[in-house]
Short mmCIF file of N, CA and C in Angstrom, two decimals:
data_model
loop_
_atom_site.label_atom_id
_atom_site.label_comp_id
_atom_site.label_asym_id
_atom_site.label_seq_id
_atom_site.Cartn_x
_atom_site.Cartn_y
_atom_site.Cartn_z
N MET A 1 -1.41 -162.24 87.46
CA MET A 1 -1.15 -161.52 88.69
C MET A 1 -1.37 -160.02 88.52
N ASN A 2 -1.04 -159.50 87.32
CA ASN A 2 -1.25 -158.08 87.07
C ASN A 2 -2.72 -157.72 87.06
N ALA A 3 -3.57 -158.64 86.62
CA ALA A 3 -5.01 -158.37 86.61
C ALA A 3 -5.53 -158.21 88.03
N ILE A 4 -5.02 -159.01 88.95
CA ILE A 4 -5.46 -158.90 90.35
C ILE A 4 -4.99 -157.60 90.95
N ASN A 5 -3.76 -157.19 90.67
CA ASN A 5 -3.26 -155.91 91.17
C ASN A 5 -4.06 -154.74 90.62
N THR A 6 -4.40 -154.80 89.35
CA THR A 6 -5.21 -153.74 88.74
C THR A 6 -6.59 -153.69 89.37
N LEU A 7 -7.18 -154.85 89.60
CA LEU A 7 -8.50 -154.90 90.21
C LEU A 7 -8.48 -154.34 91.64
N THR A 8 -7.47 -154.70 92.41
CA THR A 8 -7.41 -154.21 93.79
C THR A 8 -7.16 -152.71 93.85
N LYS A 9 -6.51 -152.16 92.83
CA LYS A 9 -6.31 -150.71 92.81
C LYS A 9 -7.59 -149.98 92.45
N ARG A 10 -8.44 -150.60 91.65
CA ARG A 10 -9.69 -149.96 91.22
C ARG A 10 -10.84 -150.20 92.18
N LEU A 11 -10.74 -151.16 93.04
CA LEU A 11 -11.84 -151.53 93.92
C LEU A 11 -12.28 -150.41 94.86
N PRO A 12 -11.37 -149.69 95.55
CA PRO A 12 -11.85 -148.60 96.42
C PRO A 12 -12.60 -147.51 95.66
N GLY A 13 -12.11 -147.15 94.49
CA GLY A 13 -12.80 -146.12 93.70
C GLY A 13 -14.17 -146.58 93.24
N ALA A 14 -14.26 -147.84 92.84
CA ALA A 14 -15.55 -148.39 92.41
C ALA A 14 -16.53 -148.45 93.57
N GLY A 15 -16.05 -148.83 94.74
CA GLY A 15 -16.91 -148.87 95.92
C GLY A 15 -17.42 -147.49 96.30
N LEU A 16 -16.53 -146.50 96.23
CA LEU A 16 -16.93 -145.13 96.52
C LEU A 16 -17.95 -144.63 95.52
N LEU A 17 -17.72 -144.91 94.25
CA LEU A 17 -18.66 -144.49 93.22
C LEU A 17 -20.02 -145.15 93.41
N LEU A 18 -20.02 -146.43 93.70
CA LEU A 18 -21.28 -147.14 93.92
C LEU A 18 -22.03 -146.59 95.11
N SER A 19 -21.33 -146.31 96.21
CA SER A 19 -22.01 -145.78 97.38
C SER A 19 -22.54 -144.37 97.13
N LEU A 20 -21.78 -143.55 96.42
CA LEU A 20 -22.26 -142.20 96.10
C LEU A 20 -23.47 -142.24 95.18
N LEU A 21 -23.46 -143.15 94.22
CA LEU A 21 -24.61 -143.27 93.33
C LEU A 21 -25.85 -143.74 94.09
N THR A 22 -25.66 -144.69 94.99
CA THR A 22 -26.79 -145.19 95.77
C THR A 22 -27.40 -144.09 96.63
N VAL A 23 -26.55 -143.36 97.33
CA VAL A 23 -27.05 -142.29 98.19
C VAL A 23 -27.63 -141.16 97.35
N SER A 24 -27.03 -140.88 96.20
CA SER A 24 -27.58 -139.85 95.32
C SER A 24 -28.96 -140.22 94.83
N LEU A 25 -29.16 -141.49 94.52
CA LEU A 25 -30.48 -141.94 94.11
C LEU A 25 -31.49 -141.75 95.22
N LEU A 26 -31.09 -142.02 96.45
CA LEU A 26 -32.02 -141.90 97.56
C LEU A 26 -32.35 -140.45 97.88
N THR A 27 -31.37 -139.54 97.77
CA THR A 27 -31.64 -138.15 98.12
C THR A 27 -32.31 -137.39 96.99
N SER A 28 -31.99 -137.72 95.75
CA SER A 28 -32.56 -136.97 94.63
C SER A 28 -34.01 -137.35 94.36
N CYS A 29 -34.46 -138.46 94.88
CA CYS A 29 -35.84 -138.90 94.62
C CYS A 29 -36.83 -138.31 95.62
N SER A 30 -36.43 -137.34 96.39
CA SER A 30 -37.33 -136.78 97.39
C SER A 30 -38.14 -135.61 96.85
N ARG A 31 -38.25 -135.48 95.56
CA ARG A 31 -39.01 -134.40 94.95
C ARG A 31 -40.36 -134.96 94.48
N PHE A 32 -41.37 -134.76 95.33
CA PHE A 32 -42.66 -135.39 95.08
C PHE A 32 -43.72 -134.35 94.73
N ASN A 33 -44.73 -134.79 94.01
CA ASN A 33 -45.92 -133.99 93.77
C ASN A 33 -46.81 -134.03 95.00
N THR A 34 -47.91 -133.31 94.98
CA THR A 34 -48.81 -133.28 96.13
C THR A 34 -49.51 -134.62 96.34
N ASP A 35 -49.64 -135.42 95.28
CA ASP A 35 -50.28 -136.72 95.43
C ASP A 35 -49.29 -137.82 95.83
N GLY A 36 -48.03 -137.47 96.03
CA GLY A 36 -47.03 -138.43 96.47
C GLY A 36 -46.20 -139.04 95.37
N SER A 37 -46.52 -138.73 94.12
CA SER A 37 -45.73 -139.28 93.01
C SER A 37 -44.50 -138.41 92.76
N LEU A 38 -43.49 -139.00 92.16
CA LEU A 38 -42.26 -138.28 91.88
C LEU A 38 -42.49 -137.31 90.73
N ALA A 39 -42.07 -136.09 90.92
CA ALA A 39 -42.25 -135.06 89.90
C ALA A 39 -41.30 -135.32 88.73
N THR A 40 -41.68 -134.82 87.58
CA THR A 40 -40.87 -135.01 86.38
C THR A 40 -39.50 -134.37 86.52
N TRP A 41 -39.44 -133.18 87.12
CA TRP A 41 -38.15 -132.53 87.27
C TRP A 41 -37.27 -133.28 88.26
N GLY A 42 -37.86 -134.05 89.15
CA GLY A 42 -37.08 -134.90 90.04
C GLY A 42 -36.32 -135.96 89.27
N TYR A 43 -36.97 -136.56 88.26
CA TYR A 43 -36.30 -137.53 87.40
C TYR A 43 -35.19 -136.87 86.59
N ILE A 44 -35.44 -135.67 86.12
CA ILE A 44 -34.44 -134.96 85.32
C ILE A 44 -33.20 -134.65 86.16
N ILE A 45 -33.41 -134.13 87.36
CA ILE A 45 -32.28 -133.82 88.24
C ILE A 45 -31.55 -135.09 88.63
N LEU A 46 -32.27 -136.16 88.89
CA LEU A 46 -31.64 -137.43 89.22
C LEU A 46 -30.75 -137.91 88.08
N ALA A 47 -31.25 -137.85 86.86
CA ALA A 47 -30.46 -138.29 85.70
C ALA A 47 -29.22 -137.41 85.52
N LEU A 48 -29.37 -136.11 85.70
CA LEU A 48 -28.23 -135.22 85.57
C LEU A 48 -27.21 -135.42 86.68
N ASP A 49 -27.67 -135.71 87.90
CA ASP A 49 -26.76 -136.01 89.01
C ASP A 49 -25.95 -137.27 88.72
N VAL A 50 -26.60 -138.30 88.25
CA VAL A 50 -25.90 -139.55 87.93
C VAL A 50 -24.89 -139.31 86.82
N PHE A 51 -25.29 -138.55 85.78
CA PHE A 51 -24.38 -138.23 84.70
C PHE A 51 -23.17 -137.45 85.22
N ALA A 52 -23.42 -136.47 86.10
CA ALA A 52 -22.32 -135.66 86.65
C ALA A 52 -21.37 -136.52 87.48
N LEU A 53 -21.91 -137.44 88.28
CA LEU A 53 -21.04 -138.29 89.08
C LEU A 53 -20.19 -139.20 88.21
N PHE A 54 -20.77 -139.76 87.15
CA PHE A 54 -19.96 -140.56 86.22
C PHE A 54 -18.89 -139.69 85.57
N ASP A 55 -19.26 -138.47 85.19
CA ASP A 55 -18.32 -137.57 84.55
C ASP A 55 -17.20 -137.17 85.51
N ILE A 56 -17.53 -136.96 86.77
CA ILE A 56 -16.52 -136.59 87.77
C ILE A 56 -15.48 -137.69 87.89
N PHE A 57 -15.92 -138.93 87.99
CA PHE A 57 -14.97 -140.02 88.22
C PHE A 57 -14.26 -140.46 86.95
N ARG A 58 -14.65 -139.95 85.78
CA ARG A 58 -13.93 -140.23 84.55
C ARG A 58 -12.81 -139.23 84.31
N GLN A 59 -12.83 -138.11 84.99
CA GLN A 59 -11.80 -137.08 84.78
C GLN A 59 -10.45 -137.58 85.29
N ASN A 60 -9.37 -137.01 84.76
CA ASN A 60 -8.04 -137.41 85.18
C ASN A 60 -7.51 -136.49 86.29
N TRP A 61 -8.35 -136.22 87.28
CA TRP A 61 -7.99 -135.42 88.43
C TRP A 61 -7.49 -136.32 89.54
N GLY A 62 -6.98 -135.70 90.60
CA GLY A 62 -6.60 -136.44 91.79
C GLY A 62 -7.85 -136.88 92.54
N LEU A 63 -7.68 -137.84 93.44
CA LEU A 63 -8.82 -138.39 94.17
C LEU A 63 -9.50 -137.33 95.04
N GLY A 64 -8.71 -136.43 95.62
CA GLY A 64 -9.28 -135.38 96.47
C GLY A 64 -10.23 -134.47 95.72
N LYS A 65 -9.84 -134.07 94.52
CA LYS A 65 -10.70 -133.19 93.72
C LYS A 65 -11.97 -133.91 93.29
N LYS A 66 -11.84 -135.20 92.96
CA LYS A 66 -13.01 -135.97 92.57
C LYS A 66 -14.00 -136.08 93.74
N ILE A 67 -13.48 -136.37 94.93
CA ILE A 67 -14.34 -136.51 96.11
C ILE A 67 -14.99 -135.18 96.45
N LEU A 68 -14.24 -134.09 96.32
CA LEU A 68 -14.81 -132.77 96.61
C LEU A 68 -15.97 -132.44 95.68
N TRP A 69 -15.78 -132.64 94.38
CA TRP A 69 -16.86 -132.35 93.43
C TRP A 69 -18.03 -133.31 93.61
N ALA A 70 -17.75 -134.58 93.91
CA ALA A 70 -18.83 -135.53 94.14
C ALA A 70 -19.64 -135.12 95.37
N ALA A 71 -18.97 -134.65 96.42
CA ALA A 71 -19.67 -134.20 97.63
C ALA A 71 -20.52 -132.97 97.34
N ILE A 72 -20.01 -132.06 96.54
CA ILE A 72 -20.79 -130.86 96.20
C ILE A 72 -22.05 -131.24 95.43
N VAL A 73 -21.90 -132.13 94.44
CA VAL A 73 -23.06 -132.57 93.66
C VAL A 73 -24.02 -133.36 94.54
N PHE A 74 -23.48 -134.16 95.46
CA PHE A 74 -24.33 -134.98 96.32
C PHE A 74 -25.13 -134.13 97.31
N PHE A 75 -24.47 -133.21 98.02
CA PHE A 75 -25.16 -132.45 99.06
C PHE A 75 -26.03 -131.33 98.51
N PHE A 76 -25.74 -130.84 97.32
CA PHE A 76 -26.53 -129.80 96.68
C PHE A 76 -26.91 -130.27 95.27
N PRO A 77 -27.94 -131.13 95.14
CA PRO A 77 -28.22 -131.75 93.85
C PRO A 77 -28.41 -130.77 92.70
N LEU A 78 -29.17 -129.73 92.87
CA LEU A 78 -29.38 -128.79 91.77
C LEU A 78 -28.26 -127.75 91.71
N GLY A 79 -27.96 -127.14 92.82
CA GLY A 79 -26.89 -126.13 92.86
C GLY A 79 -25.53 -126.72 92.56
N GLY A 80 -25.28 -127.93 93.05
CA GLY A 80 -24.01 -128.58 92.78
C GLY A 80 -23.83 -128.91 91.31
N LEU A 81 -24.93 -129.29 90.67
CA LEU A 81 -24.88 -129.53 89.22
C LEU A 81 -24.50 -128.27 88.47
N ILE A 82 -25.14 -127.19 88.82
CA ILE A 82 -24.86 -125.92 88.16
C ILE A 82 -23.41 -125.50 88.39
N LEU A 83 -22.95 -125.60 89.64
CA LEU A 83 -21.57 -125.25 89.94
C LEU A 83 -20.59 -126.14 89.20
N TYR A 84 -20.87 -127.43 89.16
CA TYR A 84 -19.96 -128.37 88.50
C TYR A 84 -19.83 -128.07 87.01
N PHE A 85 -20.95 -127.91 86.34
CA PHE A 85 -20.89 -127.71 84.90
C PHE A 85 -20.37 -126.32 84.53
N LEU A 86 -20.46 -125.35 85.43
CA LEU A 86 -19.95 -124.01 85.14
C LEU A 86 -18.49 -123.83 85.53
N PHE A 87 -18.09 -124.38 86.68
CA PHE A 87 -16.79 -124.02 87.25
C PHE A 87 -15.80 -125.17 87.47
N ALA A 88 -16.11 -126.36 87.04
CA ALA A 88 -15.22 -127.50 87.33
C ALA A 88 -13.94 -127.46 86.52
N GLY A 89 -13.90 -126.75 85.43
CA GLY A 89 -12.71 -126.75 84.60
C GLY A 89 -12.44 -128.12 84.01
N ARG A 90 -13.51 -128.74 83.57
CA ARG A 90 -13.40 -130.10 83.05
C ARG A 90 -12.62 -130.08 81.75
N GLY A 91 -11.81 -131.11 81.60
CA GLY A 91 -11.09 -131.31 80.35
C GLY A 91 -11.59 -132.57 79.70
N LYS A 92 -10.78 -133.13 78.85
CA LYS A 92 -11.16 -134.41 78.26
C LYS A 92 -10.98 -135.50 79.29
N SER A 93 -11.87 -136.46 79.28
CA SER A 93 -11.79 -137.55 80.24
C SER A 93 -10.64 -138.47 79.88
N SER A 94 -10.23 -139.29 80.84
CA SER A 94 -9.10 -140.18 80.64
C SER A 94 -9.48 -141.43 79.89
N THR A 95 -10.77 -141.64 79.62
CA THR A 95 -11.19 -142.84 78.90
C THR A 95 -11.37 -142.60 77.44
#
């Protein structure tokens, strides 16, 4: 019974993380070359965005702070990354 309670507590966070990752993948891939192919720096920014989102949700912050940083990284893929890694005040993760 405890396993079910633990799973139901983690389900909303996992759903939010999955939806943010999906949308981040769709928005970060819009960096194309003139021939229509994805630019190399687009892949790099995409990988860093995914890493930042995983890092955000591993922190032992409150849900509000996690959602705020995830929204900043999501809406501003390059600028949000820079802001997050410079000013987030990240500590050791809870895992």
